[in-house]
């Protein structure tokens, strides 16, 4: 459970940092949030990996969720368009990350079944 909370923290920090990049265009003080967000995100991702989360799973979910969350936040905060094509892209990215997770779980279950 802890590794998933760490991954969630990594996702939220990364999305915050990326959204802050946009804010920093007009207000350079936001670059501090950008730096803290990215450093914190990579630290949380590292800790999730240390807790035993697989790299492919962690990176896939982190990347896909970050893309989706950033696109949604950019629409809500900055009024960026959220078109049907964008929505389809978000769904495909999340679906791909889900496939990686399910494949990883199946491989882990087979490995434990062989070892038993």
The first five atom37 places (N, CA, C, CB, O) and aatype in JSON, in Angstrom:
{
  "aatype": [20, 20, 20, 20, 20, 20, 20, 20, 20, 20, 20, 20, 20, 20, 20, 20, 20, 20, 20, 20, 20, 20, 20, 20, 20, 20, 20, 20, 20, 20, 20, 20, 20, 20, 20, 20, 20, 20, 20, 20, 20, 20, 20, 20, 20, 20, 20, 20, 20, 20, 20, 20, 20, 20, 20, 20, 20, 20, 20, 20, 20, 20, 20, 20, 20, 20, 20, 20, 20, 20, 20, 20, 20, 20, 20, 20, 20, 20, 20, 20, 20, 20, 20, 20, 20, 20, 20, 20, 20, 20, 20, 20, 20, 20, 20, 20, 20, 20, 20, 20, 20, 20, 20, 20, 20, 20, 20, 20, 20, 20, 20, 20, 20, 20, 20, 20],
  "atom_mask": [
    [1, 1, 1, 1, 1],
    [1, 1, 1, 1, 1],
    [1, 1, 1, 1, 1],
    [1, 1, 1, 1, 1],
    [1, 1, 1, 1, 1],
    [1, 1, 1, 1, 1],
    [1, 1, 1, 1, 1],
    [1, 1, 1, 1, 1],
    [1, 1, 1, 1, 1],
    [1, 1, 1, 1, 1],
    [1, 1, 1, 1, 1],
    [1, 1, 1, 1, 1],
    [1, 1, 1, 1, 1],
    [1, 1, 1, 1, 1],
    [1, 1, 1, 1, 1],
    [1, 1, 1, 1, 1],
    [1, 1, 1, 1, 1],
    [1, 1, 1, 1, 1],
    [1, 1, 1, 1, 1],
    [1, 1, 1, 1, 1],
    [1, 1, 1, 1, 1],
    [1, 1, 1, 1, 1],
    [1, 1, 1, 1, 1],
    [1, 1, 1, 1, 1],
    [1, 1, 1, 1, 1],
    [1, 1, 1, 1, 1],
    [1, 1, 1, 1, 1],
    [1, 1, 1, 1, 1],
    [1, 1, 1, 1, 1],
    [1, 1, 1, 1, 1],
    [1, 1, 1, 1, 1],
    [1, 1, 1, 1, 1],
    [1, 1, 1, 1, 1],
    [1, 1, 1, 1, 1],
    [1, 1, 1, 1, 1],
    [1, 1, 1, 1, 1],
    [1, 1, 1, 1, 1],
    [1, 1, 1, 1, 1],
    [1, 1, 1, 1, 1],
    [1, 1, 1, 1, 1],
    [1, 1, 1, 1, 1],
    [1, 1, 1, 1, 1],
    [1, 1, 1, 1, 1],
    [1, 1, 1, 1, 1],
    [1, 1, 1, 1, 1],
    [1, 1, 1, 1, 1],
    [1, 1, 1, 1, 1],
    [1, 1, 1, 1, 1],
    [1, 1, 1, 1, 1],
    [1, 1, 1, 1, 1],
    [1, 1, 1, 1, 1],
    [1, 1, 1, 1, 1],
    [1, 1, 1, 1, 1],
    [1, 1, 1, 1, 1],
    [1, 1, 1, 1, 1],
    [1, 1, 1, 1, 1],
    [1, 1, 1, 1, 1],
    [1, 1, 1, 1, 1],
    [1, 1, 1, 1, 1],
    [1, 1, 1, 1, 1],
    [1, 1, 1, 1, 1],
    [1, 1, 1, 1, 1],
    [1, 1, 1, 1, 1],
    [1, 1, 1, 1, 1],
    [1, 1, 1, 1, 1],
    [1, 1, 1, 1, 1],
    [1, 1, 1, 1, 1],
    [1, 1, 1, 1, 1],
    [1, 1, 1, 1, 1],
    [1, 1, 1, 1, 1],
    [1, 1, 1, 1, 1],
    [1, 1, 1, 1, 1],
    [1, 1, 1, 1, 1],
    [1, 1, 1, 1, 1],
    [1, 1, 1, 1, 1],
    [1, 1, 1, 1, 1],
    [1, 1, 1, 1, 1],
    [1, 1, 1, 1, 1],
    [1, 1, 1, 1, 1],
    [1, 1, 1, 1, 1],
    [1, 1, 1, 1, 1],
    [1, 1, 1, 1, 1],
    [1, 1, 1, 1, 1],
    [1, 1, 1, 1, 1],
    [1, 1, 1, 1, 1],
    [1, 1, 1, 1, 1],
    [1, 1, 1, 1, 1],
    [1, 1, 1, 1, 1],
    [1, 1, 1, 1, 1],
    [1, 1, 1, 1, 1],
    [1, 1, 1, 1, 1],
    [1, 1, 1, 1, 1],
    [1, 1, 1, 1, 1],
    [1, 1, 1, 1, 1],
    [1, 1, 1, 1, 1],
    [1, 1, 1, 1, 1],
    [1, 1, 1, 1, 1],
    [1, 1, 1, 1, 1],
    [1, 1, 1, 1, 1],
    [1, 1, 1, 1, 1],
    [1, 1, 1, 1, 1],
    [1, 1, 1, 1, 1],
    [1, 1, 1, 1, 1],
    [1, 1, 1, 1, 1],
    [1, 1, 1, 1, 1],
    [1, 1, 1, 1, 1],
    [1, 1, 1, 1, 1],
    [1, 1, 1, 1, 1],
    [1, 1, 1, 1, 1],
    [1, 1, 1, 1, 1],
    [1, 1, 1, 1, 1],
    [1, 1, 1, 1, 1],
    [1, 1, 1, 1, 1],
    [1, 1, 1, 1, 1],
    [1, 1, 1, 1, 1],
    [1, 1, 1, 1, 1]
  ],
  "atom_positions": [
    [[0.83, -1.2, 0.0], [0.0, 0.0, 0.0], [0.87, 1.26, 0.0], [-0.94, 0.0, 1.21], [0.55, 2.25, -0.66]],
    [[1.97, 1.21, 0.74], [2.85, 2.38, 0.84], [3.42, 2.75, -0.53], [3.99, 2.11, 1.83], [3.54, 3.93, -0.85]],
    [[3.77, 1.74, -1.32], [4.37, 2.04, -2.63], [3.37, 2.76, -3.53], [4.86, 0.76, -3.3], [3.76, 3.6, -4.34]],
    [[2.09, 2.44, -3.41], [1.08, 3.1, -4.22], [0.86, 4.54, -3.77], [-0.24, 2.33, -4.16], [0.62, 5.43, -4.6]],
    [[0.94, 4.78, -2.47], [0.84, 6.16, -1.97], [2.02, 7.0, -2.44], [0.75, 6.17, -0.43], [1.87, 8.17, -2.79]],
    [[3.21, 6.38, -2.43], [4.39, 7.09, -2.93], [4.26, 7.39, -4.42], [5.66, 6.25, -2.67], [4.63, 8.47, -4.87]],
    [[3.72, 6.44, -5.18], [3.51, 6.67, -6.61], [2.48, 7.78, -6.82], [3.05, 5.37, -7.31], [2.65, 8.62, -7.7]],
    [[1.43, 7.79, -6.02], [0.44, 8.86, -6.11], [1.08, 10.22, -5.82], [-0.73, 8.6, -5.13], [0.81, 11.2, -6.52]],
    [[1.93, 10.27, -4.81], [2.64, 11.52, -4.5], [3.51, 11.95, -5.68], [3.5, 11.35, -3.23], [3.56, 13.13, -6.01]],
    [[4.19, 11.0, -6.29], [5.04, 11.31, -7.45], [4.21, 11.88, -8.6], [5.79, 10.04, -7.92], [4.64, 12.83, -9.25]],
    [[3.05, 11.32, -8.83], [2.16, 11.8, -9.9], [1.68, 13.21, -9.61], [0.95, 10.85, -10.08], [1.73, 14.08, -10.48]],
    [[1.22, 13.44, -8.39], [0.7, 14.77, -8.04], [1.79, 15.83, -8.08], [0.06, 14.73, -6.65], [1.55, 16.95, -8.53]],
    [[2.98, 15.48, -7.61], [4.1, 16.44, -7.65], [4.51, 16.75, -9.08], [5.29, 15.88, -6.87], [4.81, 17.9, -9.4]],
    [[4.53, 15.74, -9.93], [4.93, 15.95, -11.33], [3.91, 16.83, -12.05], [5.08, 14.6, -12.06], [4.29, 17.73, -12.79]],
    [[2.63, 16.57, -11.84], [1.6, 17.37, -12.49], [1.63, 18.81, -11.97], [0.2, 16.75, -12.25], [1.45, 19.76, -12.74]],
    [[1.87, 18.98, -10.69], [1.99, 20.32, -10.11], [3.16, 21.07, -10.73], [2.16, 20.24, -8.58], [3.04, 22.24, -11.09]],
    [[4.29, 20.39, -10.85], [5.48, 21.02, -11.45], [5.22, 21.41, -12.9], [6.69, 20.08, -11.36], [5.62, 22.5, -13.34]],
    [[4.57, 20.54, -13.64], [4.33, 20.82, -15.06], [3.35, 21.98, -15.24], [3.8, 19.57, -15.76], [3.57, 22.84, -16.08]],
    [[2.29, 22.0, -14.46], [1.35, 23.11, -14.52], [2.03, 24.41, -14.1], [0.12, 22.83, -13.61], [1.75, 25.48, -14.65]],
    [[2.93, 24.32, -13.13], [3.65, 25.5, -12.66], [4.58, 26.07, -13.74], [4.46, 25.17, -11.42], [4.88, 27.26, -13.73]],
    [[5.03, 25.23, -14.65], [5.83, 25.73, -15.77], [5.06, 26.79, -16.55], [6.24, 24.57, -16.72], [5.61, 27.82, -16.94]],
    [[3.79, 26.52, -16.77], [2.94, 27.45, -17.51], [2.77, 28.75, -16.72], [1.56, 26.82, -17.8], [2.83, 29.84, -17.3]],
    [[2.57, 28.63, -15.42], [2.41, 29.82, -14.58], [3.7, 30.63, -14.53], [1.98, 29.42, -13.16], [3.67, 31.85, -14.43]],
    [[4.84, 29.94, -14.6], [6.14, 30.61, -14.52], [6.44, 31.47, -15.74], [7.25, 29.58, -14.35], [7.31, 32.34, -15.68]],
    [[5.73, 31.27, -16.83], [5.93, 32.11, -18.01], [5.65, 33.57, -17.7], [5.05, 31.63, -19.16], [6.33, 34.47, -18.19]],
    [[4.63, 33.79, -16.89], [4.25, 35.16, -16.53], [4.8, 35.6, -15.17], [2.75, 35.28, -16.52], [5.0, 36.79, -14.93]],
    [[5.05, 34.64, -14.3], [5.51, 34.94, -12.95], [6.67, 34.01, -12.61], [4.34, 34.78, -11.9], [6.45, 32.9, -12.12]],
    [[7.91, 34.43, -12.85], [9.08, 33.58, -12.68], [9.24, 32.95, -11.29], [10.3, 34.37, -12.98], [9.96, 31.96, -11.15]],
    [[8.6, 33.5, -10.27], [8.7, 32.91, -8.94], [8.16, 31.47, -8.92], [7.93, 33.76, -7.92], [8.54, 30.68, -8.06]],
    [[7.3, 31.14, -9.87], [6.75, 29.79, -9.96], [7.81, 28.75, -10.31], [5.63, 29.74, -10.99], [7.59, 27.55, -10.13]],
    [[8.96, 29.19, -10.81], [10.02, 28.23, -11.12], [10.49, 27.49, -9.87], [11.21, 28.94, -11.77], [10.99, 26.37, -9.97]],
    [[10.34, 28.09, -8.7], [10.67, 27.4, -7.45], [9.74, 26.19, -7.26], [10.55, 28.36, -6.24], [10.19, 25.13, -6.84]],
    [[8.45, 26.37, -7.56], [7.5, 25.26, -7.46], [7.84, 24.18, -8.49], [6.04, 25.77, -7.67], [7.73, 22.99, -8.21]],
    [[8.25, 24.6, -9.68], [8.64, 23.66, -10.72], [9.78, 22.78, -10.22], [9.07, 24.41, -12.02], [9.71, 21.55, -10.3]],
    [[10.83, 23.4, -9.7], [12.0, 22.65, -9.23], [11.64, 21.72, -8.08], [13.11, 23.61, -8.81], [12.02, 20.55, -8.08]],
    [[10.93, 22.24, -7.1], [10.55, 21.42, -5.94], [9.65, 20.27, -6.38], [9.83, 22.29, -4.87], [9.79, 19.14, -5.9]],
    [[8.73, 20.56, -7.28], [7.81, 19.52, -7.75], [8.51, 18.39, -8.47], [6.77, 20.12, -8.66], [8.25, 17.22, -8.21]],
    [[9.41, 18.73, -9.39], [10.11, 17.67, -10.13], [11.07, 16.89, -9.23], [10.88, 18.28, -11.31], [11.14, 15.66, -9.33]],
    [[11.8, 17.58, -8.38], [12.71, 16.87, -7.46], [11.91, 15.96, -6.53], [13.56, 17.88, -6.64], [12.27, 14.81, -6.3]],
    [[10.81, 16.5, -5.99], [9.96, 15.69, -5.12], [9.35, 14.5, -5.84], [8.87, 16.54, -4.53], [9.23, 13.42, -5.27]],
    [[8.95, 14.71, -7.09], [8.36, 13.64, -7.87], [9.35, 12.49, -8.1], [7.86, 14.18, -9.2], [9.01, 11.32, -7.92]],
    [[10.56, 12.85, -8.5], [11.56, 11.81, -8.72], [11.95, 11.11, -7.42], [12.81, 12.41, -9.37], [12.21, 9.91, -7.41]],
    [[11.97, 11.85, -6.32], [12.26, 11.23, -5.02], [11.16, 10.25, -4.64], [12.42, 12.31, -3.93], [11.45, 9.13, -4.23]],
    [[9.9, 10.66, -4.78], [8.78, 9.77, -4.45], [8.76, 8.55, -5.36], [7.45, 10.53, -4.55], [8.47, 7.44, -4.91]],
    [[9.07, 8.74, -6.63], [9.13, 7.61, -7.56], [10.25, 6.65, -7.15], [9.37, 8.11, -9.01], [10.07, 5.43, -7.2]],
    [[11.38, 7.19, -6.75], [12.48, 6.35, -6.27], [12.08, 5.54, -5.05], [13.71, 7.21, -5.94], [12.38, 4.35, -4.96]],
    [[11.39, 6.19, -4.12], [10.96, 5.49, -2.91], [9.93, 4.4, -3.24], [10.37, 6.48, -1.9], [9.92, 3.35, -2.6]],
    [[9.06, 4.65, -4.21], [8.09, 3.63, -4.63], [8.83, 2.42, -5.19], [7.11, 4.21, -5.68], [8.46, 1.28, -4.92]],
    [[9.87, 2.67, -5.98], [10.67, 1.56, -6.53], [11.38, 0.8, -5.41], [11.71, 2.1, -7.54], [11.46, -0.42, -5.45]],
    [[11.88, 1.53, -4.41], [12.54, 0.87, -3.28], [11.58, 0.02, -2.46], [13.18, 1.92, -2.37], [11.99, -0.93, -1.8]],
    [[10.29, 0.35, -2.51], [9.28, -0.44, -1.8], [8.91, -1.71, -2.57], [8.03, 0.41, -1.55], [8.1, -2.51, -2.1]],
    [[9.5, -1.88, -3.75], [9.28, -3.11, -4.49], [8.4, -2.98, -5.72], [8.69, -4.1, -3.61], [8.09, -3.98, -6.36]],
    [[7.98, -1.79, -6.07], [7.17, -1.62, -7.27], [8.05, -1.82, -8.5], [6.49, -0.2, -7.3], [9.18, -1.33, -8.54]],
    [[7.55, -2.52, -9.48], [8.29, -2.76, -10.71], [8.5, -1.47, -11.49], [7.56, -3.78, -11.57], [7.62, -0.61, -11.52]],
    [[9.64, -1.35, -12.13], [9.98, -0.13, -12.86], [9.0, 0.14, -13.99], [11.39, -0.24, -13.42], [8.53, 1.27, -14.14]],
    [[8.68, -0.87, -14.79], [7.76, -0.67, -15.91], [6.39, -0.24, -15.44], [7.64, -1.95, -16.71], [5.76, 0.63, -16.05]],
    [[5.92, -0.83, -14.37], [4.61, -0.48, -13.82], [4.65, 0.95, -13.27], [4.2, -1.47, -12.71], [3.78, 1.76, -13.59]],
    [[5.64, 1.24, -12.45], [5.73, 2.57, -11.82], [5.86, 3.66, -12.88], [6.94, 2.63, -10.86], [5.13, 4.65, -12.84]],
    [[6.76, 3.47, -13.81], [6.99, 4.5, -14.82], [5.77, 4.65, -15.73], [8.24, 4.18, -15.66], [5.39, 5.76, -16.09]],
    [[5.18, 3.53, -16.11], [4.0, 3.58, -16.99], [2.84, 4.32, -16.35], [3.57, 2.18, -17.36], [2.22, 5.18, -16.98]],
    [[2.54, 3.98, -15.12], [1.43, 4.63, -14.42], [1.76, 6.08, -14.13], [1.1, 3.88, -13.12], [0.91, 6.96, -14.28]],
    [[3.0, 6.35, -13.7], [3.43, 7.71, -13.4], [3.31, 8.59, -14.65], [4.89, 7.72, -12.86], [2.76, 9.69, -14.61]],
    [[3.83, 8.09, -15.75], [3.8, 8.86, -17.0], [2.39, 9.07, -17.52], [4.62, 8.17, -18.05], [2.01, 10.19, -17.87]],
    [[1.61, 8.0, -17.57], [0.25, 8.09, -18.1], [-0.63, 8.98, -17.23], [-0.36, 6.7, -18.22], [-1.38, 9.82, -17.74]],
    [[-0.55, 8.78, -15.94], [-1.37, 9.58, -15.04], [-0.95, 11.05, -15.06], [-1.28, 9.04, -13.61], [-1.79, 11.95, -15.0]],
    [[0.35, 11.28, -15.16], [0.85, 12.65, -15.24], [0.34, 13.36, -16.48], [2.36, 12.67, -15.23], [-0.07, 14.52, -16.42]],
    [[0.36, 12.67, -17.62], [-0.14, 13.24, -18.87], [-1.63, 13.56, -18.74], [0.11, 12.28, -20.05], [-2.06, 14.66, -19.08]],
    [[-2.39, 12.6, -18.26], [-3.84, 12.79, -18.15], [-4.17, 13.92, -17.17], [-4.51, 11.49, -17.71], [-4.98, 14.8, -17.48]],
    [[-3.57, 13.89, -16.0], [-3.86, 14.9, -14.99], [-3.44, 16.3, -15.46], [-3.15, 14.56, -13.67], [-4.15, 17.27, -15.24]],
    [[-2.29, 16.38, -16.09], [-1.81, 17.68, -16.59], [-2.75, 18.24, -17.66], [-0.39, 17.55, -17.15], [-3.04, 19.43, -17.66]],
    [[-3.21, 17.39, -18.57], [-4.14, 17.85, -19.61], [-5.45, 18.35, -19.01], [-4.43, 16.72, -20.62], [-5.98, 19.38, -19.43]],
    [[-5.95, 17.63, -18.03], [-7.2, 18.04, -17.39], [-7.02, 19.33, -16.6], [-7.72, 16.93, -16.46], [-7.85, 20.23, -16.68]],
    [[-5.93, 19.42, -15.84], [-5.66, 20.64, -15.07], [-5.44, 21.84, -15.97], [-4.45, 20.44, -14.16], [-5.87, 22.95, -15.66]],
    [[-4.76, 21.63, -17.1], [-4.53, 22.74, -18.04], [-5.85, 23.25, -18.6], [-3.6, 22.28, -19.19], [-6.0, 24.44, -18.86]],
    [[-6.8, 22.36, -18.78], [-8.12, 22.78, -19.24], [-8.83, 23.58, -18.16], [-8.97, 21.55, -19.64], [-9.41, 24.63, -18.43]],
    [[-8.79, 23.07, -16.94], [-9.49, 23.73, -15.84], [-8.85, 25.06, -15.44], [-9.54, 22.82, -14.64], [-9.55, 26.04, -15.16]],
    [[-7.53, 25.1, -15.41], [-6.83, 26.29, -14.91], [-6.57, 27.32, -16.0], [-5.52, 25.89, -14.27], [-6.78, 28.52, -15.79]],
    [[-6.12, 26.85, -17.18], [-5.7, 27.77, -18.23], [-6.66, 27.84, -19.42], [-4.35, 27.38, -18.72], [-6.45, 28.62, -20.35]],
    [[-7.71, 27.03, -19.39], [-8.67, 27.04, -20.48], [-8.19, 26.37, -21.75], [-9.04, 28.43, -20.78], [-8.73, 26.62, -22.83]],
    [[-7.17, 25.5, -21.64], [-6.72, 24.76, -22.81], [-7.86, 23.89, -23.34], [-5.48, 23.89, -22.47], [-8.67, 23.39, -22.56]],
    [[-7.93, 23.71, -24.65], [-9.02, 22.9, -25.2], [-8.85, 21.42, -24.85], [-9.09, 23.07, -26.72], [-7.75, 20.88, -24.87]],
    [[-9.96, 20.8, -24.53], [-9.99, 19.36, -24.28], [-10.93, 18.76, -25.32], [-10.46, 19.02, -22.8], [-12.14, 18.66, -25.11]],
    [[-10.34, 18.38, -26.45], [-11.13, 17.89, -27.59], [-11.37, 16.39, -27.46], [-10.4, 18.21, -28.92], [-10.83, 15.73, -26.58]],
    [[-12.19, 15.88, -28.35], [-12.44, 14.44, -28.38], [-11.14, 13.68, -28.67], [-13.51, 14.11, -29.44], [-10.91, 12.61, -28.1]],
    [[-10.32, 14.22, -29.53], [-9.04, 13.59, -29.85], [-8.14, 13.56, -28.62], [-8.34, 14.33, -31.0], [-7.47, 12.56, -28.35]],
    [[-8.11, 14.66, -27.87], [-7.33, 14.71, -26.64], [-7.86, 13.68, -25.65], [-7.36, 16.13, -26.03], [-7.08, 12.95, -25.02]],
    [[-9.17, 13.61, -25.51], [-9.78, 12.62, -24.61], [-9.44, 11.21, -25.02], [-11.28, 12.8, -24.58], [-9.16, 10.36, -24.16]],
    [[-9.46, 10.93, -26.32], [-9.09, 9.61, -26.8], [-7.62, 9.31, -26.48], [-9.34, 9.5, -28.32], [-7.29, 8.2, -26.07]],
    [[-6.77, 10.29, -26.67], [-5.36, 10.12, -26.35], [-5.14, 9.81, -24.88], [-4.57, 11.35, -26.74], [-4.35, 8.94, -24.53]],
    [[-5.83, 10.54, -24.02], [-5.73, 10.29, -22.58], [-6.2, 8.87, -22.26], [-6.57, 11.32, -21.78], [-5.55, 8.16, -21.49]],
    [[-7.32, 8.45, -22.85], [-7.83, 7.1, -22.61], [-6.84, 6.04, -23.08], [-9.18, 6.91, -23.33], [-6.64, 5.03, -22.41]],
    [[-6.21, 6.26, -24.24], [-5.24, 5.3, -24.75], [-4.0, 5.21, -23.86], [-4.83, 5.67, -26.16], [-3.47, 4.13, -23.63]],
    [[-3.54, 6.36, -23.37], [-2.37, 6.37, -22.49], [-2.68, 5.62, -21.2], [-1.93, 7.83, -22.18], [-1.88, 4.81, -20.74]],
    [[-3.84, 5.89, -20.61], [-4.23, 5.2, -19.38], [-4.44, 3.72, -19.65], [-5.51, 5.83, -18.79], [-4.05, 2.88, -18.83]],
    [[-5.06, 3.38, -20.78], [-5.25, 1.98, -21.13], [-3.93, 1.25, -21.3], [-6.05, 1.86, -22.4], [-3.8, 0.1, -20.89]],
    [[-2.95, 1.91, -21.9], [-1.63, 1.3, -22.06], [-0.97, 1.04, -20.71], [-0.74, 2.19, -22.9], [-0.38, -0.02, -20.5]],
    [[-1.06, 2.0, -19.82], [-0.47, 1.82, -18.48], [-1.19, 0.69, -17.74], [-0.55, 3.13, -17.66], [-0.55, -0.09, -17.03]],
    [[-2.49, 0.6, -17.9], [-3.25, -0.48, -17.28], [-2.82, -1.84, -17.83], [-4.75, -0.27, -17.49], [-2.7, -2.81, -17.07]],
    [[-2.59, -1.93, -19.13], [-2.11, -3.18, -19.73], [-0.75, -3.59, -19.16], [-2.03, -3.05, -21.25], [-0.51, -4.76, -18.91]],
    [[0.13, -2.62, -18.98], [1.44, -2.91, -18.39], [1.27, -3.44, -16.97], [2.34, -1.65, -18.39], [1.93, -4.41, -16.6]],
    [[0.42, -2.82, -16.18], [0.18, -3.26, -14.8], [-0.41, -4.67, -14.76], [-0.75, -2.28, -14.08], [0.06, -5.51, -14.0]],
    [[-1.42, -4.92, -15.57], [-2.05, -6.24, -15.58], [-1.08, -7.31, -16.07], [-3.3, -6.23, -16.47], [-1.06, -8.42, -15.54]],
    [[-0.28, -6.97, -17.07], [0.72, -7.92, -17.55], [1.77, -8.21, -16.49], [1.39, -7.38, -18.79], [2.22, -9.35, -16.36]],
    [[2.15, -7.21, -15.75], [3.12, -7.39, -14.68], [2.57, -8.28, -13.58], [3.54, -6.03, -14.11], [3.27, -9.14, -13.06]],
    [[1.3, -8.06, -13.21], [0.68, -8.89, -12.18], [0.58, -10.34, -12.63], [-0.72, -8.35, -11.83], [0.82, -11.25, -11.84]],
    [[0.22, -10.56, -13.88], [0.1, -11.93, -14.4], [1.46, -12.62, -14.41], [-0.49, -11.92, -15.83], [1.57, -13.79, -14.04]],
    [[2.5, -11.9, -14.81], [3.85, -12.48, -14.83], [4.31, -12.79, -13.41], [4.84, -11.52, -15.5], [4.94, -13.83, -13.19]],
    [[4.01, -11.93, -12.47], [4.39, -12.16, -11.08], [3.66, -13.37, -10.52], [4.09, -10.91, -10.22], [4.26, -14.17, -9.79]],
    [[2.38, -13.52, -10.85], [1.6, -14.67, -10.37], [2.14, -15.96, -10.95], [0.12, -14.51, -10.73], [2.2, -16.97, -10.25]],
    [[2.53, -15.95, -12.24], [3.11, -17.16, -12.85], [4.43, -17.51, -12.19], [3.31, -16.96, -14.37], [4.72, -18.68, -11.94]],
    [[5.24, -16.49, -11.92], [6.54, -16.71, -11.29], [6.39, -17.33, -9.91], [7.32, -15.4, -11.18], [7.11, -18.26, -9.56]],
    [[5.45, -16.83, -9.14], [5.21, -17.38, -7.8], [4.62, -18.78, -7.87], [4.29, -16.46, -6.99], [4.9, -19.62, -7.02]],
    [[3.81, -19.04, -8.88], [3.25, -20.37, -9.06], [4.3, -21.41, -9.4], [2.22, -20.34, -10.13], [4.21, -22.56, -8.97]],
    [[5.3, -20.99, -10.17], [6.41, -21.88, -10.54], [7.3, -22.11, -9.33], [7.24, -21.29, -11.71], [7.78, -23.23, -9.12]],
    [[7.53, -21.08, -8.53], [8.43, -21.19, -7.38], [7.83, -22.0, -6.26], [8.79, -19.81, -6.87], [8.57, -22.55, -5.44]],
    [[6.49, -22.11, -6.19], [5.84, -22.83, -5.08], [6.02, -24.32, -5.18], [4.37, -22.51, -5.04], [5.53, -25.07, -4.33]]
  ]
}
